Coordinates of C-alpha atoms in Angstrom, one line a residue:
X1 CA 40.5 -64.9 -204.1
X2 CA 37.8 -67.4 -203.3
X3 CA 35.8 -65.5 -201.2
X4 CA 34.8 -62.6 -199.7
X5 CA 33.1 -63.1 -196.8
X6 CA 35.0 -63.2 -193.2
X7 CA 35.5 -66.5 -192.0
X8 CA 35.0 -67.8 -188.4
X9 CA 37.3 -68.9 -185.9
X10 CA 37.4 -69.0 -181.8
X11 CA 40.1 -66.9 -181.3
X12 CA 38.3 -63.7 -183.0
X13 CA 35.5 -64.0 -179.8
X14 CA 38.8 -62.9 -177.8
X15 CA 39.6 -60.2 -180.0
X16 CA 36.2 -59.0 -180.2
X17 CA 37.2 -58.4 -175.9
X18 CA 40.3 -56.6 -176.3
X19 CA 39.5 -54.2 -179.3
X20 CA 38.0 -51.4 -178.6
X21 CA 34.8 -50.9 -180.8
X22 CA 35.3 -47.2 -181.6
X23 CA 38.0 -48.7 -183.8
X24 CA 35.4 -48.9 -186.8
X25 CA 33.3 -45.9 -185.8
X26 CA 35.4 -43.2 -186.3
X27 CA 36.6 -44.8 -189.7
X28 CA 33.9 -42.2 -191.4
X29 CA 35.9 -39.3 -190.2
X30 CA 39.1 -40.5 -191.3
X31 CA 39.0 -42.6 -195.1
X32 CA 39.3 -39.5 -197.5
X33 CA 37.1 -40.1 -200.7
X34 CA 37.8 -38.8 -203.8
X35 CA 37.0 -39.0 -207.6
X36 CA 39.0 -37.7 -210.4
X37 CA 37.8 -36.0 -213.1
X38 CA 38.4 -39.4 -215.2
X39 CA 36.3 -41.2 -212.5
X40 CA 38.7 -43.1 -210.9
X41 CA 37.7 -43.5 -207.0
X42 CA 40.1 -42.9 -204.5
X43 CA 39.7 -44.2 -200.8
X44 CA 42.7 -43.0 -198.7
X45 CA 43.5 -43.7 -194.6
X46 CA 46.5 -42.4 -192.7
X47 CA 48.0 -44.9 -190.6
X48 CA 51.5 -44.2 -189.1
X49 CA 52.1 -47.0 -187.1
X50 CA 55.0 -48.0 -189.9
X51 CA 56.4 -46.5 -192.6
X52 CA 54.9 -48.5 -195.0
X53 CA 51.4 -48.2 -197.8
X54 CA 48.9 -51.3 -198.9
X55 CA 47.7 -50.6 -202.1
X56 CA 44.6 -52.4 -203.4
X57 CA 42.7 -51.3 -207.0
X58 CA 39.6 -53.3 -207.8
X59 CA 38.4 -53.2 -211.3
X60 CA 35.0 -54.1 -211.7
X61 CA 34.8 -56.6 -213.5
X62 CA 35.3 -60.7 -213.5
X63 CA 34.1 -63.6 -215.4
X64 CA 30.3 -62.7 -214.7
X65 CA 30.8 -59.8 -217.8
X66 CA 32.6 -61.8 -220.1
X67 CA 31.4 -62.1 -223.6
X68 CA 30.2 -65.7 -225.1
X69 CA 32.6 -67.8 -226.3
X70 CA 35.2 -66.1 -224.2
X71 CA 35.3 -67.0 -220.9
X72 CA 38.3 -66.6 -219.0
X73 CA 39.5 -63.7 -220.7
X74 CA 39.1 -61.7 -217.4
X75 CA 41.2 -64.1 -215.6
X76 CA 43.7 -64.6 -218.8
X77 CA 44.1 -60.6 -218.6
X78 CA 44.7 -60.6 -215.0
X79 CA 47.9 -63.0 -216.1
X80 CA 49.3 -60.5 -219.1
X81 CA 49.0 -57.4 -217.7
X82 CA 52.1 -58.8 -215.3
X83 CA 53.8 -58.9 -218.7
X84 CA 55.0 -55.2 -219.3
X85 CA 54.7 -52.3 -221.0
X86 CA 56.4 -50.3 -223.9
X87 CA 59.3 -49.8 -221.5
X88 CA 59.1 -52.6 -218.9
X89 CA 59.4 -56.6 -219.8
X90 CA 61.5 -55.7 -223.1
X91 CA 64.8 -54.9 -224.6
X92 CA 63.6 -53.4 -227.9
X93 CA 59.7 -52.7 -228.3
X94 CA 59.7 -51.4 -231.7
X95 CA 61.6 -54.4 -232.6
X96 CA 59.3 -56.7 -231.0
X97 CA 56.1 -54.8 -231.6
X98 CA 55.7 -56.9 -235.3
X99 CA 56.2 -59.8 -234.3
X100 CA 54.0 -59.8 -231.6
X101 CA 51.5 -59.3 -234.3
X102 CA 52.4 -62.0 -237.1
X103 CA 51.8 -64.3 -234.1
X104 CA 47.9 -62.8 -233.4
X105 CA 48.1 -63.8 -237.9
X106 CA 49.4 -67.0 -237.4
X107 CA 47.3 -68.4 -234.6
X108 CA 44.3 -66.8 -236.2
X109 CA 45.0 -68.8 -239.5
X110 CA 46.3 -71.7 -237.2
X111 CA 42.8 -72.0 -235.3
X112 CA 40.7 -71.6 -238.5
X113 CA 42.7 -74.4 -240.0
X114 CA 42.7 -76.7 -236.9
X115 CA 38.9 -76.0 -236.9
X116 CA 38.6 -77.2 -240.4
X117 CA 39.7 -80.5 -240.2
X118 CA 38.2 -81.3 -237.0
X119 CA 41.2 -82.3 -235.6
X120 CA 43.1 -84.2 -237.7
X121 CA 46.6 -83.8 -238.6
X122 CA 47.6 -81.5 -242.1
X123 CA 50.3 -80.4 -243.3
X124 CA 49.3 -76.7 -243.1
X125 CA 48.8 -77.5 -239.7
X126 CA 52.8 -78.7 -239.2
X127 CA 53.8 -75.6 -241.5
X128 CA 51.9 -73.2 -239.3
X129 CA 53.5 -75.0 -236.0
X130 CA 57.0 -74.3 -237.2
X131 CA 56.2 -70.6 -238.3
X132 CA 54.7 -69.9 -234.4
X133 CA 57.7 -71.6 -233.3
X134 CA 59.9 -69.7 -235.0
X135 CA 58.2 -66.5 -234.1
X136 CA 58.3 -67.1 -230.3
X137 CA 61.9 -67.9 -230.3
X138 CA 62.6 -64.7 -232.5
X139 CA 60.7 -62.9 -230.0
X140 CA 62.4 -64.1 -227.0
X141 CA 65.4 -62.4 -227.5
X142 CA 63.7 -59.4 -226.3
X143 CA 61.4 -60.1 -223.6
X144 CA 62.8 -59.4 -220.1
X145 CA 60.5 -61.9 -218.3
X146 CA 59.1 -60.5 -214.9
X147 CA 60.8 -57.3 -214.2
X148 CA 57.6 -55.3 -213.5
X149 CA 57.5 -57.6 -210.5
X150 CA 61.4 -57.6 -210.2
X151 CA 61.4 -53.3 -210.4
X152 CA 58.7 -53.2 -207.4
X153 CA 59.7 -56.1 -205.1
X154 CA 63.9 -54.4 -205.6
X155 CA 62.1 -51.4 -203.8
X156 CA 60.5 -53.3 -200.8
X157 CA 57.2 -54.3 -202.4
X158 CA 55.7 -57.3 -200.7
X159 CA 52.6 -59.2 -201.3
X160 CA 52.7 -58.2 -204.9
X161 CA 50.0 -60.6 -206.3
X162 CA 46.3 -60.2 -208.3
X163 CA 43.4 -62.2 -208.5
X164 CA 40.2 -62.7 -210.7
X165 CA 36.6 -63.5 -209.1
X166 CA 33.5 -63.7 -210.8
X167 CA 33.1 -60.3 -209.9
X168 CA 36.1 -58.9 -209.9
X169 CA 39.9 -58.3 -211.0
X170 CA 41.7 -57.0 -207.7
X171 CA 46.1 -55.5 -208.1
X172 CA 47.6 -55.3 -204.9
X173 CA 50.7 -55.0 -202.9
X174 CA 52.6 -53.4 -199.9
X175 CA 55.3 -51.6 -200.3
X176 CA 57.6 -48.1 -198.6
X177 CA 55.9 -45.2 -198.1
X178 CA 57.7 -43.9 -199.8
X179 CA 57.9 -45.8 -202.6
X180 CA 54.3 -44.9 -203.3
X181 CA 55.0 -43.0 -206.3
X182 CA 56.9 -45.3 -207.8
X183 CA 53.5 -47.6 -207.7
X184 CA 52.0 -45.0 -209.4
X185 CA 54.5 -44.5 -212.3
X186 CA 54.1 -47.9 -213.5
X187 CA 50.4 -48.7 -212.6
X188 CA 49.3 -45.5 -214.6
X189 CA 51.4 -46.7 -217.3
X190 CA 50.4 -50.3 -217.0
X191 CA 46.6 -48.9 -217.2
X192 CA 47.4 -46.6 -220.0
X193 CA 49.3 -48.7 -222.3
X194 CA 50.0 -52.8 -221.6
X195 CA 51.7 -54.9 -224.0
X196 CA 50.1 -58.3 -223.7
X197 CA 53.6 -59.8 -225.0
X198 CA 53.5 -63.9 -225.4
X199 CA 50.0 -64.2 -224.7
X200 CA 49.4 -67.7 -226.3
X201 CA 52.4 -68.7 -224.3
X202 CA 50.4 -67.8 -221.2
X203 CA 47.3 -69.2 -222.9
X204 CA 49.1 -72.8 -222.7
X205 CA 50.0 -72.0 -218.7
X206 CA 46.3 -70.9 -218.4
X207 CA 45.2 -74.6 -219.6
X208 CA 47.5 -76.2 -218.1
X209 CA 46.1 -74.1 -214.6
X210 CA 43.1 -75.0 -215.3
X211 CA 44.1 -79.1 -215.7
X212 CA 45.5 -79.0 -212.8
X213 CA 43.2 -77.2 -210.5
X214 CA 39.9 -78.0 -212.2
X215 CA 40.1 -81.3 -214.2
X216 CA 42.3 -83.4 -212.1
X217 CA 41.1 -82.4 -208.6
X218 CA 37.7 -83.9 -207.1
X219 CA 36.9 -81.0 -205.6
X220 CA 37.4 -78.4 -208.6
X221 CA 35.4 -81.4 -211.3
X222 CA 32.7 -81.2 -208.4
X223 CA 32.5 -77.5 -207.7
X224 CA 32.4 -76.6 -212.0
X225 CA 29.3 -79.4 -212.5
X226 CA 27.8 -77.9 -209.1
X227 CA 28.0 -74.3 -210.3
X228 CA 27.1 -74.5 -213.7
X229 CA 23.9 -76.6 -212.6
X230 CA 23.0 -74.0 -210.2
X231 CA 22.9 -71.1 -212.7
X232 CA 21.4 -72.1 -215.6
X233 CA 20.5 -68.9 -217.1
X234 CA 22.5 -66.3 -215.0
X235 CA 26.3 -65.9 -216.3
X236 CA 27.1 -67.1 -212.2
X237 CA 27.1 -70.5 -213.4
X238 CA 30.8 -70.0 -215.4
X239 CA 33.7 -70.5 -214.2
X240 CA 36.3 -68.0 -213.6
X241 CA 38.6 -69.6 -215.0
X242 CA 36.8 -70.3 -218.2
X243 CA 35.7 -73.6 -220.2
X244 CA 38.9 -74.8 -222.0
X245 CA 37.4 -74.7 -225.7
X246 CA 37.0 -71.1 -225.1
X247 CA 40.2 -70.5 -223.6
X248 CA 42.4 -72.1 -226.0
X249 CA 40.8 -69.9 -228.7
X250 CA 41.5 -66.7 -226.6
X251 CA 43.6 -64.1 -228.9
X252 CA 45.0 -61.1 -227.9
X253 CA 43.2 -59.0 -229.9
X254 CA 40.6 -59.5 -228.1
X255 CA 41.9 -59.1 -224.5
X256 CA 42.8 -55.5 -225.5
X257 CA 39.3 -55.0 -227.0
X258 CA 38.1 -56.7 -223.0
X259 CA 41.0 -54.5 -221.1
X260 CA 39.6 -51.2 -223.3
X261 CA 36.5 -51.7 -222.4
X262 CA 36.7 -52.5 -218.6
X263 CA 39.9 -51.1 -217.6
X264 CA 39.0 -47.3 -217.5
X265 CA 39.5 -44.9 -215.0
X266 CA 35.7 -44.7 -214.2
X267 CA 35.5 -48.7 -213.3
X268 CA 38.5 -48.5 -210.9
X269 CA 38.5 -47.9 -207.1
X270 CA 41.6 -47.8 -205.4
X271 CA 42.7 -48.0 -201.6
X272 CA 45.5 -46.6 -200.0
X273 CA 46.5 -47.1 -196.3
X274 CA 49.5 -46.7 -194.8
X275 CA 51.9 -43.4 -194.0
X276 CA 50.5 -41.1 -196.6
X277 CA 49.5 -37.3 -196.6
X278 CA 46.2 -37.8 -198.4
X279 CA 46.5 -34.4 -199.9
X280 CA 49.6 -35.4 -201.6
X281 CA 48.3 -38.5 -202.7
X282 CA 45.5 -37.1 -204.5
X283 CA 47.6 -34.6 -206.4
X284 CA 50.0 -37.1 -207.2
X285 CA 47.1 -39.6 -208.3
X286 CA 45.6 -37.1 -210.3
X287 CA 49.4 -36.3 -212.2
X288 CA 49.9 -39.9 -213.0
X289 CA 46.2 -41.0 -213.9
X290 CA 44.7 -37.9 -214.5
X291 CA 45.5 -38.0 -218.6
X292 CA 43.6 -41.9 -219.2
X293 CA 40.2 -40.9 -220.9
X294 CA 37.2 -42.5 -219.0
X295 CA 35.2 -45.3 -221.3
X296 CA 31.2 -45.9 -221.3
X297 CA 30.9 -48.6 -219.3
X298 CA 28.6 -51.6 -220.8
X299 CA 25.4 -52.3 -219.4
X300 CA 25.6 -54.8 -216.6
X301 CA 24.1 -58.5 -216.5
X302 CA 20.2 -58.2 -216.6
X303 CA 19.5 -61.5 -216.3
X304 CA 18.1 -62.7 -213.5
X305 CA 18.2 -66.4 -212.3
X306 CA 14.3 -68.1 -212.8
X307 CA 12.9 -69.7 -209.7
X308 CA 13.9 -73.1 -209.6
X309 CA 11.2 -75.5 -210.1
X310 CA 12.6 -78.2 -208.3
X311 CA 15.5 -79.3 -206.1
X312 CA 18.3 -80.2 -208.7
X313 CA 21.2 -82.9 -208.5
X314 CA 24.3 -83.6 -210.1
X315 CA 26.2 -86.6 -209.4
X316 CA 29.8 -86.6 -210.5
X317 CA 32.0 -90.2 -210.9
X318 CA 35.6 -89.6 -209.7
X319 CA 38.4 -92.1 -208.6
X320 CA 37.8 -90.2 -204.9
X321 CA 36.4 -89.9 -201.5
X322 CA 32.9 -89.1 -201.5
X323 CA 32.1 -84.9 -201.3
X324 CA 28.6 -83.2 -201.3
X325 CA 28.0 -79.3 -201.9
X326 CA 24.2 -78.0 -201.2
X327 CA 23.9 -74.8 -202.3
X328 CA 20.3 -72.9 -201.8
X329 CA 19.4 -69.7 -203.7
X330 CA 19.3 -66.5 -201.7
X331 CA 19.7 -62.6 -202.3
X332 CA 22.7 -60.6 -202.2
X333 CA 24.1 -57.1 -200.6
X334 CA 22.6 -55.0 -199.2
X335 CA 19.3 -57.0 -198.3
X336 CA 18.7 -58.0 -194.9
X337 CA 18.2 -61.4 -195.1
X338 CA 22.0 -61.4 -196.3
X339 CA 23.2 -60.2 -193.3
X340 CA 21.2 -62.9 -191.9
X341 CA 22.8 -65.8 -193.8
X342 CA 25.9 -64.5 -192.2
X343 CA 24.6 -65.3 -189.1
X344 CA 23.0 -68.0 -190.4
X345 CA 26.6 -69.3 -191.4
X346 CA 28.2 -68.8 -187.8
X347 CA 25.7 -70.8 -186.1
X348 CA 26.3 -73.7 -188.6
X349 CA 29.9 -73.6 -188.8
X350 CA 31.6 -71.2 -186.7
X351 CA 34.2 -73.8 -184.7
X352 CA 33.3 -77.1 -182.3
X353 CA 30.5 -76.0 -181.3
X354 CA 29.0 -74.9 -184.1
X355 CA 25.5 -77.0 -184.4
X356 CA 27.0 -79.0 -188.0
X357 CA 29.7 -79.2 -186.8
X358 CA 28.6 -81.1 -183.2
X359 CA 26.0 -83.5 -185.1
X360 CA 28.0 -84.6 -188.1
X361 CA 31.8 -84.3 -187.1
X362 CA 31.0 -85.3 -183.4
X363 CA 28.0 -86.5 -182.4
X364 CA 26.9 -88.5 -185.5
X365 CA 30.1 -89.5 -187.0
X366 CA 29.0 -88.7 -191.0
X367 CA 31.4 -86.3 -191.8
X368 CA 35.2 -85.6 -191.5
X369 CA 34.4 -81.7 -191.8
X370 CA 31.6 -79.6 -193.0
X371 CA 31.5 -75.9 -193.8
X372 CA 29.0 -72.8 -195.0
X373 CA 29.9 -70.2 -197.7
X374 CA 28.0 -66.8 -197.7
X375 CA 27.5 -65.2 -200.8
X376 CA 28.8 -68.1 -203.3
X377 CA 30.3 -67.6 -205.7
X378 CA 30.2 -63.6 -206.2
X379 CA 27.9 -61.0 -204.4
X380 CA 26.9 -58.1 -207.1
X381 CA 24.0 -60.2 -208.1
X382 CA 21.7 -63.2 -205.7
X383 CA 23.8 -66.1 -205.4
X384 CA 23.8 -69.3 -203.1
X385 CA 24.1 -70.3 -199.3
X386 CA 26.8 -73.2 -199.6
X387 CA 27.3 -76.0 -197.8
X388 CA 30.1 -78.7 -198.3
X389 CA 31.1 -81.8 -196.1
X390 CA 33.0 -84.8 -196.9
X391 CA 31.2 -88.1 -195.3
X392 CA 33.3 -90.1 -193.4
X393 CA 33.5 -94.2 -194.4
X394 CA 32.0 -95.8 -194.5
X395 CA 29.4 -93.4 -194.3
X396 CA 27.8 -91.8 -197.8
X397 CA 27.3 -88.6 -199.1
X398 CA 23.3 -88.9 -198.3
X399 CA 24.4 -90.0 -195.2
X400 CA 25.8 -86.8 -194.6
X401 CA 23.0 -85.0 -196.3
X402 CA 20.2 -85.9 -194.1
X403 CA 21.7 -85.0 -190.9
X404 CA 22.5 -81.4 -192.6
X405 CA 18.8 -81.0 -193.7
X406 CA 17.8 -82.4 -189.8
X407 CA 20.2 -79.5 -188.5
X408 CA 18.0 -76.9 -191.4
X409 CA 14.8 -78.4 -190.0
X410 CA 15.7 -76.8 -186.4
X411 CA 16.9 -73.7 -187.5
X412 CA 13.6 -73.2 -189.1
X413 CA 11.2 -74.7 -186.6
X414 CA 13.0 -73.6 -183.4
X415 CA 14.1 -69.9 -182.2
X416 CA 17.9 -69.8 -181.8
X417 CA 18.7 -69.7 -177.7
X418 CA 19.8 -65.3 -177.1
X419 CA 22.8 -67.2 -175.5
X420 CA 24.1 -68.6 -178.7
X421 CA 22.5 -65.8 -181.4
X422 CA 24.5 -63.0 -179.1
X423 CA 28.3 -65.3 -179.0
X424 CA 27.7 -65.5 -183.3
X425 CA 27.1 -61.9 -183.2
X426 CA 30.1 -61.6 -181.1
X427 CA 32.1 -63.6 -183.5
X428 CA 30.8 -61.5 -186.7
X429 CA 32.0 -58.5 -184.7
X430 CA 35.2 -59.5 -183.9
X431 CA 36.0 -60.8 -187.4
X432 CA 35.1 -58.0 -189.1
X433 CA 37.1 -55.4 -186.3
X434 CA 39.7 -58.0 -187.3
X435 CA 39.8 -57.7 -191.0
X436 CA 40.7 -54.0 -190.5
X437 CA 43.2 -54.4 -188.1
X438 CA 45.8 -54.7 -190.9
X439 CA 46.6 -51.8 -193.4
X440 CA 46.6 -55.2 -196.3
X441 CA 43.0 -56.0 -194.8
X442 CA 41.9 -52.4 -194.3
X443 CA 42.5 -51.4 -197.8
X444 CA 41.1 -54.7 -199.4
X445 CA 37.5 -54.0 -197.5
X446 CA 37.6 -50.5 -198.2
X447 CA 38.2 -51.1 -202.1
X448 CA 35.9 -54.0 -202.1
X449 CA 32.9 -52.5 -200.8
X450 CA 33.0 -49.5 -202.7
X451 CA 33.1 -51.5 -205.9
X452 CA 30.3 -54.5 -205.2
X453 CA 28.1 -52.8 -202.7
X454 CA 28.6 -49.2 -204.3
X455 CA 29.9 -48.1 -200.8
X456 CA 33.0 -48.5 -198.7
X457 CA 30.6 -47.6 -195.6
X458 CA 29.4 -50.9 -196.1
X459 CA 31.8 -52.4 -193.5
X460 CA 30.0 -49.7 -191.0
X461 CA 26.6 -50.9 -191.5
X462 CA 27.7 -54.4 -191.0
X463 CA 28.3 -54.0 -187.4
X464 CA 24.8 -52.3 -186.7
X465 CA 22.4 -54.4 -188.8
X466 CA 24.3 -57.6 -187.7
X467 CA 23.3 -56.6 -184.0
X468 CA 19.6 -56.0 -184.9
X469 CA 19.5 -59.8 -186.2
X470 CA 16.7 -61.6 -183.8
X471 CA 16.4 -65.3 -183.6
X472 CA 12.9 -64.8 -185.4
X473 CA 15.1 -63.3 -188.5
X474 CA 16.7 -66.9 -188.4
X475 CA 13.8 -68.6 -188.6
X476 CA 12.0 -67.0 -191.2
X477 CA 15.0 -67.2 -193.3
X478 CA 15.9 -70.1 -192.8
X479 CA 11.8 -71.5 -193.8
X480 CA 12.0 -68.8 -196.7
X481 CA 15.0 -70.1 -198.5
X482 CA 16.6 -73.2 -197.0
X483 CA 14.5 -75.7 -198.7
X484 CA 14.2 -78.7 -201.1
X485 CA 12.6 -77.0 -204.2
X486 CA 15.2 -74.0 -203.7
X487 CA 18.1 -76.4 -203.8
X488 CA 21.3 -77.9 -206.0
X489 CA 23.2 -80.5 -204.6
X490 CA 26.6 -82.3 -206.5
X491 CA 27.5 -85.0 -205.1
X492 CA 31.2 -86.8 -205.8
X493 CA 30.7 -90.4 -206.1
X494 CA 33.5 -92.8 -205.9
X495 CA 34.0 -94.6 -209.2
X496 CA 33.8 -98.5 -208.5
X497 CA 37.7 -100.2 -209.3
X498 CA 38.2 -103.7 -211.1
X499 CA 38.8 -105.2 -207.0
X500 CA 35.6 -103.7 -206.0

């Protein structure tokens, strides 16, 4: 999940007309909250339009709390924990259980020694190869690849995925009502006991995701140089999917140390919607989840980004079109100036006739597309106000960039016509209505609130404090923290070929 902020298009102003607004308000009187003893937050709605539950458990934590030296373990767990448990993804546990762990010897000796001679061939090098080799194959014979997933999706589960933010490690899935219980027999036994079987297998895929999506692509080179000068002291600068020194020394041992830590009870939330008796639910939770001890939670990241001094650049050489991020420093949930930036956001980029969107796409002719980002690229801690556009030839990337910073100007120096401040607040309104329309969307807002803003009733305030938002909020945030010395820009430059 790249995001978390709703995005804009036209057709939510006509939803925003045809729902009513009660829809959200009486959603305090009907999501159930409830904590186990272990911790574990429970959010529960009834729907009973269909016979079906969404299931969504955030676990609070992402890339922003991994250690040093290993980052993308958060996301690299994400990936094993779809590998099984004592029961499920094997044949023969106790069989497989040792040689699960001459691997975690092997690699360990295998990385020392490829450390050592700095990488140059040896021949313990080759003889350690053969021995991992060997091991793997042994250990194949009883690995039963994917059949958590196949067990769930036989009995109707859909949408059966998990994802990894800076913030964040989110399970989720829809499946029969009911079915729920089912969910909960293997969850609570995924969360209680995981076997993290072939994990430098899925270390290699992990590379491998990360060459592809991140060393090979413009846009992921761009966005990793952009971040990383952005945040120079706060842990925001990382990426999620880790640096690839680090990852390819990732060893399992050390994911369970990172799952024990994070993975308790009392760092969970999870939301249920669908055709459920909550009471039920909550006895059932509490069988199935009730026995996994709760864990001290580490302190969280006190490190706080340093004023910058200075606008910043980055400028990145790639065999591709031009690309520019901008991305301006600004504070996070639940200030008011964030709520802002999401209107902010709308007027900038909310369809045609958003005001970027006229002057560089339309009017001007600079850019192919531009777009805005609240909240970039997490939202428990301050983060960035984005803004991307691709120039269009044979206009260049500053081309594009000083007829964004002319469209900044006027949003600080000129109050926002009513006209157009009240259709963005329309928009925001119908866009968030419409991320709860769905029991999928419902229980994804619900369980991400409650873990980054503290608060599911988050997504109620939203509505109100949007609607207080007056065009002299726009302009003095847009003076406050839209300017040069608060700024990073990356920009892509195309590298120059032998016939140019």
């Amino acid at each position: 999940m790249a995001g978390w902020r709703w995005r804009f298009a036209a057709t939510w102003v006509l939803c925003a007309l045809v729902l009513p607004l009660a829809y959200a308000q009486d959603l305090e009187e009907r999501v159930i909250e409830h904590t186990l003893p272990n911790g574990m937050r429970l959010l529960l709605l009834r729907r009973t339009q269909s016979p079906t539950v969404a299931v969504n458990m955030y676990i609070k934590v992402g890339a922003v709390d991994e250690p040093v030296n290993q980052t993308g373990i958060a996301h690299m767990l994400e990936h094993m924990l779809f590998k099984g448990t004592k029961v499920l993804g094997t044949t023969n546990y106790e069989a497989e259980a040792p040689i699960i762990r001459r691997l975690d010897e092997l690699y360990a000796e295998y990385d020392r020694e490829r450390d050592a001679s700095q990488g140059e061939e040896s021949e313990r090098l080759n003889e350690l190869r053969q021995q991992i080799d060997a091991a793997q194959e042994e250990q194949k014979q009883y690995v039963l690849s994917n059949e958590l997933d196949q067990v769930l999706s036989y009995h109707g589960a859909e949408n059966l995925n998990a994802g990894t933010s800076i913030d964040y490690t989110t399970y989720y899935m829809s499946l029969p009502a009911n079915k729920l219980e089912l969910w909960m027999m293997i969850e609570s036994e995924r969360m209680r006991d995981p076997i993290l079987r072939e994990f430098y297998v899925e270390r290699d895929v992990v590379l491998e995701e990360r060459r592809m999506r991140y060393e090979v692509q413009p846009d992921g080179v761009l966005q990793e140089q952009f971040q990383a000068a952005a945040f120079v002291a706060h842990p925001y600068g990382r990426p999620v999917i880790g640096w690839p020194t680090d990852v390819n020394r990732l060893k399992r041992p050390d994911a369970e140390t990172f799952f024990r830590t994070f993975y308790a009870p009392n760092n969970v939330v999870v939301a249920i919607v669908g055709d459920i008796e909550p009471e039920q639910v909550i006895e059932r939770m509490a069988s199935y989840f009730g026995d996994i001890p709760p864990q001290p939670i580490p302190e969280r990241i006190a490190t706080v980004e340093p004023p910058q001094a200075g606008e910043r650049r980055v400028s990145v050489e790639f065999d591709a079109e031009p690309q520019v991020m901008i991305g301006y420093h600004k504070p996070t949930v639940p200030s008011f100036d964030d709520f802002v930036f999401d209107v902010i956001s709308g007027l900038l980029t909310s369809g045609r006739t958003s005001r970027l969107y006229r002057a560089l796409v339309e009017e001007q002719q600079v850019a192919v597309n531009v777009d805005t980002y609240n909240g970039w690229p997490g939202a428990r801690y301050p983060n960035l106000f984005l803004i991307e556009a691709t120039p269009r030839f044979p206009h260049t990337a500053e081309d594009a960039e000083k007829a964004i910073y002319a469209e900044l100007e006027r949003l600080a120096n000129e109050p926002v016509p009513e006209r157009e401040l009240q259709k963005i607040r329309n928009q925001l309104e119908a866009g968030f209505i419409r991320g709860l329309n769905s029991n999928e969307g419902m229980s994804s807002q619900l369980a991400y609130f409650e873990s980054i803003a503290g608060t599911w009733k988050y997504v109620l305030q939203f509505r109100e404090t949007v609607a207080r938002i007056t065009a002299e909020d726009v302009q003095r945030v847009a003076k406050q923290y839209l300017k040069a010395s608060n700024r990073t820009v990356a920009t892509l430059v195309k590298t120059a070929t032998e016939s140019e």
